[in-house]
Tab-separated table of C-alpha atoms and ligand atoms in Angstrom:
chain	number	residue	atom	x	y	z
A	1	MET	CA	-28.228	-42.903	-35.425
A	2	GLU	CA	-24.804	-42.529	-33.784
A	3	ASN	CA	-24.639	-39.048	-35.179
A	4	LEU	CA	-28.052	-38.116	-33.813
A	5	LEU	CA	-27.173	-39.467	-30.377
A	6	SER	CA	-24.030	-37.381	-30.197
A	7	GLN	CA	-25.987	-34.293	-31.285
A	8	ILE	CA	-28.420	-34.947	-28.461
A	9	ASN	CA	-25.551	-35.246	-25.987
A	10	ASN	CA	-23.995	-31.990	-27.146
A	11	LEU	CA	-27.281	-30.201	-26.863
A	12	LYS	CA	-27.880	-31.638	-23.412
A	13	GLU	CA	-24.589	-30.204	-22.293
A	14	GLU	CA	-25.430	-26.858	-23.833
A	15	ILE	CA	-28.736	-26.830	-21.959
A	16	ASN	CA	-27.094	-27.743	-18.674
A	17	ASN	CA	-24.602	-24.885	-19.056
A	18	PHE	CA	-27.178	-22.427	-20.308
A	19	TYR	CA	-26.682	-18.911	-19.078
A	20	SER	CA	-28.125	-15.682	-20.363
A	21	ASP	CA	-27.894	-12.143	-19.065
A	22	ASP	CA	-31.026	-11.312	-20.969
A	23	LYS	CA	-33.772	-9.584	-18.929
A	24	ASN	CA	-35.833	-12.724	-19.307
A	25	PRO	CA	-33.549	-15.806	-19.463
A	26	ALA	CA	-36.486	-18.258	-19.624
A	27	GLU	CA	-37.759	-16.656	-22.807
A	28	ALA	CA	-34.256	-16.571	-24.288
A	29	PHE	CA	-34.023	-20.315	-23.500
A	30	ARG	CA	-37.387	-21.046	-25.121
A	31	ILE	CA	-36.459	-19.244	-28.324
A	32	LYS	CA	-33.073	-20.915	-28.547
A	33	PHE	CA	-34.135	-24.496	-27.848
A	34	LEU	CA	-37.923	-24.970	-27.898
A	35	GLY	CA	-39.248	-22.365	-30.343
A	36	SER	CA	-40.239	-23.227	-33.907
A	37	HIS	CA	-36.672	-22.498	-35.068
A	38	GLY	CA	-35.080	-23.880	-31.904
A	39	SER	CA	-32.470	-26.614	-31.886
A	40	VAL	CA	-34.643	-29.221	-30.105
A	41	LYS	CA	-37.298	-28.784	-32.742
A	42	SER	CA	-34.832	-29.259	-35.591
A	43	LEU	CA	-33.465	-32.390	-33.913
A	44	MET	CA	-36.998	-33.836	-33.851
A	45	GLY	CA	-37.105	-33.224	-37.597
A	46	GLU	CA	-34.209	-35.672	-37.991
A	47	MET	CA	-36.557	-38.527	-37.085
A	48	LYS	CA	-37.568	-38.911	-40.707
A	49	ASN	CA	-34.019	-39.928	-41.622
A	50	VAL	CA	-33.766	-42.632	-38.983
A	51	ALA	CA	-33.847	-46.202	-40.323
A	52	PRO	CA	-37.246	-47.846	-39.733
A	53	GLU	CA	-35.852	-50.536	-37.416
A	54	ASN	CA	-34.387	-47.826	-35.117
A	55	LYS	CA	-37.333	-45.439	-35.155
A	56	ARG	CA	-38.986	-46.887	-32.022
A	57	GLU	CA	-35.883	-46.647	-29.873
A	58	MET	CA	-34.847	-43.266	-31.243
A	59	GLY	CA	-38.320	-41.826	-30.727
A	60	LYS	CA	-38.116	-42.723	-27.072
A	61	VAL	CA	-34.720	-41.078	-26.663
A	62	LEU	CA	-35.836	-37.930	-28.448
A	63	ASN	CA	-39.017	-37.642	-26.409
A	64	GLU	CA	-37.088	-37.971	-23.189
A	65	PHE	CA	-34.711	-35.337	-24.364
A	66	LYS	CA	-37.559	-32.964	-25.231
A	67	LEU	CA	-39.008	-33.463	-21.771
A	68	PHE	CA	-35.614	-32.716	-20.247
A	69	ALA	CA	-35.435	-29.416	-22.195
A	70	GLU	CA	-38.970	-28.468	-21.184
A	71	ASN	CA	-38.251	-29.133	-17.523
A	72	LYS	CA	-35.240	-26.916	-17.683
A	73	TRP	CA	-37.425	-24.210	-19.175
A	74	GLU	CA	-39.966	-24.540	-16.350
A	75	GLU	CA	-37.169	-24.342	-13.840
A	76	LEU	CA	-35.805	-21.184	-15.445
A	77	LYS	CA	-39.226	-19.581	-15.403
A	78	THR	CA	-39.489	-19.882	-11.624
A	79	THR	CA	-35.930	-18.757	-10.857
A	80	THR	CA	-36.299	-15.870	-13.261
A	81	ASP	CA	-39.313	-14.661	-11.399
A	82	ASP	CA	-37.550	-13.987	-8.128
A	83	ARG	CA	-34.309	-12.908	-9.783
A	84	ALA	CA	-35.734	-10.118	-11.858
A	85	PRO	CA	-39.052	-8.841	-10.568
A	86	ALA	CA	-41.103	-6.894	-13.068
A	87	THR	CA	-40.149	-3.225	-12.984
A	88	ASP	CA	-43.544	-2.053	-11.884
A	89	SER	CA	-43.266	-4.054	-8.642
A	90	ILE	CA	-40.344	-1.897	-7.377
A	91	ASP	CA	-41.568	0.673	-4.897
A	92	LEU	CA	-39.456	3.684	-5.773
A	93	SER	CA	-40.779	5.648	-2.812
A	94	LEU	CA	-39.117	3.315	-0.273
A	95	PRO	CA	-36.242	4.968	1.623
A	96	GLY	CA	-32.786	3.795	0.520
A	97	ASP	CA	-30.256	1.971	2.663
A	98	ALA	CA	-28.149	4.544	4.512
A	99	LEU	CA	-24.369	4.187	4.213
A	100	PRO	CA	-22.623	4.527	7.561
A	101	ILE	CA	-20.714	7.813	7.823
A	102	GLY	CA	-17.067	7.483	8.747
A	103	SER	CA	-14.988	10.024	10.570
A	104	ARG	CA	-11.838	11.895	9.776
A	105	HIS	CA	-8.565	10.644	11.200
A	106	PRO	CA	-7.438	12.823	14.151
A	107	ILE	CA	-4.152	13.512	12.332
A	108	SER	CA	-6.116	14.851	9.343
A	109	ILE	CA	-8.304	16.979	11.585
A	110	VAL	CA	-5.282	18.591	13.229
A	111	ARG	CA	-3.371	18.951	9.939
A	112	ASN	CA	-6.354	20.735	8.366
A	113	LYS	CA	-6.605	23.022	11.375
A	114	ILE	CA	-2.881	23.890	11.261
A	115	VAL	CA	-3.103	24.548	7.519
A	116	SER	CA	-6.149	26.775	7.883
A	117	ILE	CA	-4.515	28.868	10.633
A	118	PHE	CA	-1.472	29.563	8.459
A	119	GLN	CA	-3.613	30.149	5.393
A	120	ARG	CA	-5.249	33.004	7.256
A	121	LEU	CA	-1.775	34.549	7.552
A	122	GLY	CA	-1.279	34.252	3.795
A	123	PHE	CA	0.710	30.982	3.654
A	124	ALA	CA	0.061	28.738	0.645
A	125	VAL	CA	0.299	24.937	0.767
A	126	ALA	CA	3.240	23.342	-1.092
A	127	GLU	CA	3.838	19.628	-1.550
A	128	GLY	CA	6.696	17.486	-2.831
A	129	PRO	CA	7.828	13.885	-3.329
A	130	GLU	CA	8.312	11.450	-0.426
A	131	ILE	CA	11.291	9.838	-2.170
A	132	GLU	CA	14.039	12.437	-2.277
A	133	ASP	CA	17.625	12.835	-3.391
A	134	ASP	CA	20.507	13.859	-1.182
A	135	TRP	CA	20.504	17.433	-2.457
A	136	HIS	CA	16.916	18.277	-1.508
A	137	ASN	CA	16.831	16.369	1.768
A	138	PHE	CA	20.330	17.215	3.049
A	139	SER	CA	22.980	19.050	1.007
A	140	ALA	CA	21.001	22.113	-0.011
A	141	LEU	CA	19.969	22.450	3.635
A	142	ASN	CA	23.568	22.956	4.761
A	143	LEU	CA	23.864	19.487	6.259
A	144	PRO	CA	27.557	18.671	6.057
A	145	GLU	CA	28.608	15.230	4.752
A	146	ASN	CA	29.352	13.878	8.205
A	147	HIS	CA	26.255	15.190	9.961
A	148	PRO	CA	24.742	12.521	12.243
A	149	ALA	CA	21.299	13.007	10.682
A	150	ARG	CA	22.716	11.393	7.547
A	151	ASP	CA	23.616	8.289	9.455
A	152	MET	CA	22.053	5.119	8.075
A	153	GLN	CA	20.359	4.732	11.441
A	154	ASP	CA	18.131	7.731	10.885
A	155	THR	CA	17.474	7.616	7.177
A	156	PHE	CA	15.819	4.964	5.037
A	157	TYR	CA	17.714	4.696	1.772
A	158	VAL	CA	16.212	3.102	-1.336
A	159	SER	CA	18.049	-0.214	-1.657
A	160	GLN	CA	18.142	-0.262	-5.479
A	161	ASN	CA	19.622	3.225	-5.530
A	162	PRO	CA	21.170	4.621	-2.322
A	163	ALA	CA	21.242	8.086	-3.888
A	164	TRP	CA	17.544	8.123	-3.119
A	165	MET	CA	15.955	8.133	0.312
A	166	LEU	CA	12.628	8.574	2.023
A	167	ARG	CA	12.515	12.211	3.067
A	168	THR	CA	13.307	12.711	6.725
A	169	HIS	CA	11.563	16.091	6.874
A	170	THR	CA	9.453	18.278	4.611
A	171	SER	CA	12.250	20.870	4.485
A	172	SER	CA	12.995	19.217	1.127
A	173	VAL	CA	9.796	20.772	-0.206
A	174	GLN	CA	11.048	24.181	0.910
A	175	VAL	CA	14.239	23.668	-1.112
A	176	ARG	CA	12.168	22.831	-4.174
A	177	GLU	CA	10.081	25.975	-3.729
A	178	MET	CA	13.133	28.208	-3.217
A	179	GLU	CA	14.734	26.774	-6.361
A	180	LYS	CA	11.739	27.942	-8.382
A	181	GLY	CA	13.100	31.446	-7.727
A	182	LYS	CA	9.770	33.191	-7.307
A	183	LEU	CA	9.936	35.597	-4.381
A	184	PRO	CA	8.549	36.383	-1.890
A	185	ILE	CA	7.822	32.857	-0.627
A	186	ARG	CA	5.233	32.157	2.034
A	187	ILE	CA	4.451	28.451	2.191
A	188	ILE	CA	3.592	25.627	4.539
A	189	CYS	CA	4.477	22.054	3.655
A	190	PRO	CA	2.369	19.347	5.275
A	191	GLY	CA	3.389	15.755	4.584
A	192	ARG	CA	4.525	12.363	5.739
A	193	VAL	CA	8.177	11.840	6.642
A	194	TYR	CA	10.247	8.764	7.534
A	195	ARG	CA	12.991	8.071	10.054
A	196	ASN	CA	14.643	4.828	10.992
A	197	GLU	CA	13.710	4.965	14.654
A	198	THR	CA	12.638	2.286	17.086
A	199	ILE	CA	8.874	2.388	17.378
A	200	SER	CA	7.733	3.398	20.869
A	201	ALA	CA	4.978	5.406	22.542
A	202	ARG	CA	6.780	8.618	21.540
A	203	ALA	CA	8.484	7.773	18.240
A	204	HIS	CA	7.575	6.046	14.984
A	205	CYS	CA	9.373	5.245	11.752
A	206	PHE	CA	6.900	7.455	9.895
A	207	PHE	CA	5.035	10.528	11.030
A	208	ASN	CA	3.558	13.754	9.694
A	209	GLN	CA	5.018	17.224	9.700
A	210	VAL	CA	4.055	20.735	8.805
A	211	GLU	CA	6.968	22.968	7.965
A	212	GLY	CA	6.701	26.666	7.132
A	213	LEU	CA	8.892	29.083	5.197
A	214	TYR	CA	8.691	32.819	4.716
A	215	ILE	CA	11.248	34.616	2.579
A	216	ALA	CA	11.039	38.273	1.598
A	217	ASP	CA	13.104	41.377	2.241
A	218	ASN	CA	13.445	42.361	5.872
A	219	VAL	CA	11.947	39.288	7.495
A	220	SER	CA	13.039	39.250	11.136
A	221	PHE	CA	13.050	36.936	14.136
A	222	ALA	CA	10.280	39.116	15.575
A	223	ASP	CA	8.087	38.138	12.581
A	224	LEU	CA	8.826	34.478	13.305
A	225	LYS	CA	7.891	34.785	16.968
A	226	GLN	CA	4.702	36.659	16.233
A	227	THR	CA	3.641	34.152	13.570
A	228	LEU	CA	4.174	31.191	15.891
A	229	TYR	CA	2.557	32.974	18.786
A	230	PHE	CA	-0.553	33.550	16.678
A	231	PHE	CA	-0.497	29.893	15.659
A	232	VAL	CA	-0.430	28.418	19.192
A	233	GLN	CA	-3.129	30.753	20.426
A	234	GLU	CA	-5.406	29.745	17.553
A	235	MET	CA	-4.537	26.089	18.029
A	236	PHE	CA	-4.668	25.744	21.819
A	237	GLY	CA	-6.416	28.862	23.112
A	238	LYS	CA	-5.452	32.282	24.422
A	239	GLU	CA	-4.275	31.008	27.820
A	240	ILE	CA	-1.361	29.088	26.388
A	241	LYS	CA	2.128	30.204	27.438
A	242	VAL	CA	5.102	30.051	25.104
A	243	ARG	CA	8.870	30.044	25.504
A	244	PHE	CA	11.731	29.938	23.025
A	245	ARG	CA	14.955	28.080	23.788
A	246	PRO	CA	18.139	28.514	21.746
A	247	SER	CA	18.859	25.412	19.679
A	248	TYR	CA	20.797	24.182	16.663
A	249	PHE	CA	19.723	23.217	13.166
A	250	PRO	CA	22.188	23.226	10.263
A	251	PHE	CA	19.703	25.068	8.045
A	252	THR	CA	18.815	27.937	10.389
A	253	GLU	CA	20.875	30.540	12.228
A	254	PRO	CA	19.950	31.525	14.875
A	255	SER	CA	17.835	28.487	15.716
A	256	ALA	CA	15.317	27.915	18.461
A	257	GLU	CA	12.884	25.399	19.820
A	258	MET	CA	9.496	26.483	21.029
A	259	ASP	CA	7.798	25.069	24.116
A	260	ILE	CA	4.228	25.568	25.223
A	261	SER	CA	2.906	25.285	28.764
A	262	CYS	CA	1.791	21.707	29.406
A	263	LEU	CA	-1.870	21.253	28.542
A	264	ILE	CA	-2.207	18.122	30.613
A	265	CYS	CA	-1.202	19.543	33.996
A	266	GLY	CA	-1.545	23.255	33.240
A	267	GLY	CA	2.155	23.806	33.930
A	268	VAL	CA	2.282	22.276	37.415
A	269	GLY	CA	4.297	19.275	36.264
A	270	CYS	CA	3.288	15.755	35.172
A	271	ASN	CA	4.609	12.705	33.294
A	272	VAL	CA	3.901	14.182	29.875
A	273	CYS	CA	5.999	17.314	30.516
A	274	LYS	CA	8.488	15.315	32.573
A	275	HIS	CA	7.610	17.530	35.543
A	276	THR	CA	8.904	20.690	33.889
A	277	GLY	CA	5.539	22.250	33.053
A	278	TRP	CA	6.660	22.724	29.414
A	279	VAL	CA	6.471	20.614	26.253
A	280	GLU	CA	8.470	21.163	23.099
A	281	ILE	CA	6.349	21.489	19.963
A	282	LEU	CA	8.542	22.821	17.175
A	283	GLY	CA	11.925	23.823	15.816
A	284	CYS	CA	12.492	27.103	14.032
A	285	GLY	CA	14.983	29.793	13.083
A	286	MET	CA	16.190	32.255	10.477
A	287	VAL	CA	17.057	30.524	7.202
A	288	HIS	CA	20.849	30.089	7.004
A	289	PRO	CA	22.446	32.284	4.285
A	290	ASN	CA	24.135	29.160	2.850
A	291	VAL	CA	20.716	27.597	2.284
A	292	LEU	CA	19.462	30.699	0.484
A	293	GLU	CA	22.564	30.785	-1.736
A	294	ASN	CA	22.340	27.008	-2.409
A	295	CYS	CA	18.856	27.625	-3.748
A	296	GLY	CA	19.867	30.608	-5.865
A	297	ILE	CA	18.512	33.345	-3.574
A	298	ASP	CA	20.616	36.449	-2.851
A	299	SER	CA	21.199	36.266	0.901
A	300	LYS	CA	22.212	39.932	1.055
A	301	LYS	CA	18.900	41.018	-0.348
A	302	TYR	CA	16.555	38.497	1.201
A	303	SER	CA	16.039	36.922	4.613
A	304	GLY	CA	13.531	34.454	5.909
A	305	PHE	CA	12.343	32.244	8.690
A	306	ALA	CA	11.457	28.556	8.791
A	307	PHE	CA	9.775	26.300	11.296
A	308	GLY	CA	8.765	22.667	11.499
A	309	MET	CA	6.495	20.665	13.769
A	310	GLY	CA	5.237	17.097	14.111
A	311	ILE	CA	1.485	16.750	13.681
A	312	GLU	CA	1.366	13.647	15.897
A	313	ARG	CA	2.873	15.598	18.798
A	314	ILE	CA	0.350	18.431	18.442
A	315	THR	CA	-2.527	15.929	18.153
A	316	MET	CA	-1.383	14.045	21.261
A	317	LEU	CA	-1.350	17.272	23.230
A	318	LYS	CA	-4.665	18.465	21.872
A	319	TYR	CA	-6.534	15.219	22.556
A	320	GLN	CA	-4.404	13.993	25.461
A	321	ILE	CA	-3.279	10.822	23.702
A	322	LYS	CA	-0.362	9.102	25.411
A	323	ASP	CA	0.845	6.616	22.770
A	324	LEU	CA	1.341	7.619	19.144
A	325	ARG	CA	1.291	4.027	17.862
A	326	ILE	CA	-2.503	4.138	18.126
A	327	PHE	CA	-2.628	6.583	15.183
A	328	SER	CA	-1.566	3.906	12.718
A	329	GLU	CA	-3.390	0.901	14.170
A	330	ASN	CA	-6.657	1.617	12.335
A	331	ASP	CA	-8.789	0.726	15.335
A	332	VAL	CA	-12.232	2.090	14.537
A	333	ARG	CA	-13.121	2.347	18.234
A	334	PHE	CA	-10.336	4.905	18.571
A	335	LEU	CA	-10.805	6.660	15.230
A	336	LYS	CA	-14.538	7.268	15.585
A	337	GLN	CA	-14.136	9.321	18.738
A	338	PHE	CA	-13.168	12.402	16.777
A	339	GLU	CA	-15.145	14.936	14.802
A	340	SER	CA	-17.351	13.334	12.137
A	341	ALA	CA	-16.413	13.686	8.488
A	342	VAL	CA	-19.299	15.998	7.630
B	401	LIG	N1	13.417	20.132	9.669
B	401	LIG	C1	13.419	20.137	11.104
B	401	LIG	C2	13.057	18.736	11.592
B	401	LIG	O1	12.542	17.963	10.848
B	401	LIG	C3	12.451	21.133	11.693
B	401	LIG	C4	12.813	22.537	11.405
B	401	LIG	C5	12.329	23.159	10.280
B	401	LIG	C6	13.633	23.230	12.260
B	401	LIG	C7	12.672	24.465	10.004
B	401	LIG	C8	13.976	24.540	11.991
B	401	LIG	C9	13.491	25.140	10.882
B	401	LIG	O2	13.293	18.395	12.725
């Protein structure tokens, strides 16, 4: 009798915990517990072994238990019904639930536009790692040991291994392409870069760049100017004015910075252009012979130009955005104002 009671208890627990991912859990339950080979049935069969003086009491317990199992079955039948409606009650002609369409990030829109303009001039896209070594980010680019750009203030070094750093510009990708030794080279390198700068309306510790590189024989500064001139006209319209100012970069000689006439005030002078009528959009120059030689290219035979621009800056000018922090805040109210994704 003790044995039978403990079997009943075990089975009760099994019934309480019953779960089936069968299409029809109620039927699975019936077969397992109540059917002719079910465990409740076989427990009832034990009655014949119960001592006569206990039969009355045991019969009562068993009957109650059977009722408990049957109730559970009834319960399952009703829940099953609304959980898994019969297949033929699904109306397949009903329209589906539409998924809301997102929109592309303004930085992506502008990056794609920049890339497509240069692709039309025959530039191919090249990409590289965001964690770089000193050679690709600095040394190969003719940045002397003591150059301020190497200062810990500007560069994020990897703490486990200070020989590694987050790239500070995508010029590192250009080094990697030059080292492949396949000439001519005509590439643009879009990508995210990192600098240890105080975050403000005009600067961030990470931003996006597109850098370009063209190396062949007889590439001249005139080619550089014409290429960039084509780019700004395609990007901002034919009315845009351009000027080049002499500048300095360790990896180019001569070097220049390019300004465009201020899109906000049309060149009259405003806060954005600091009342000069001009805004700087990129750095450029003829690739320094040392850089070519560092990358195994004969600087007597080949020449080239390079340029680099920040995508955030171009986007701010194009859409008249005054604070670049908004690009990384993920505020949907801001992000959805731009061209839709499709
Ligand atoms: N690498 C420079 C920067 O990140 C941009 C640049 C590229 C300037 C190529 C000249 C030539 O500021």
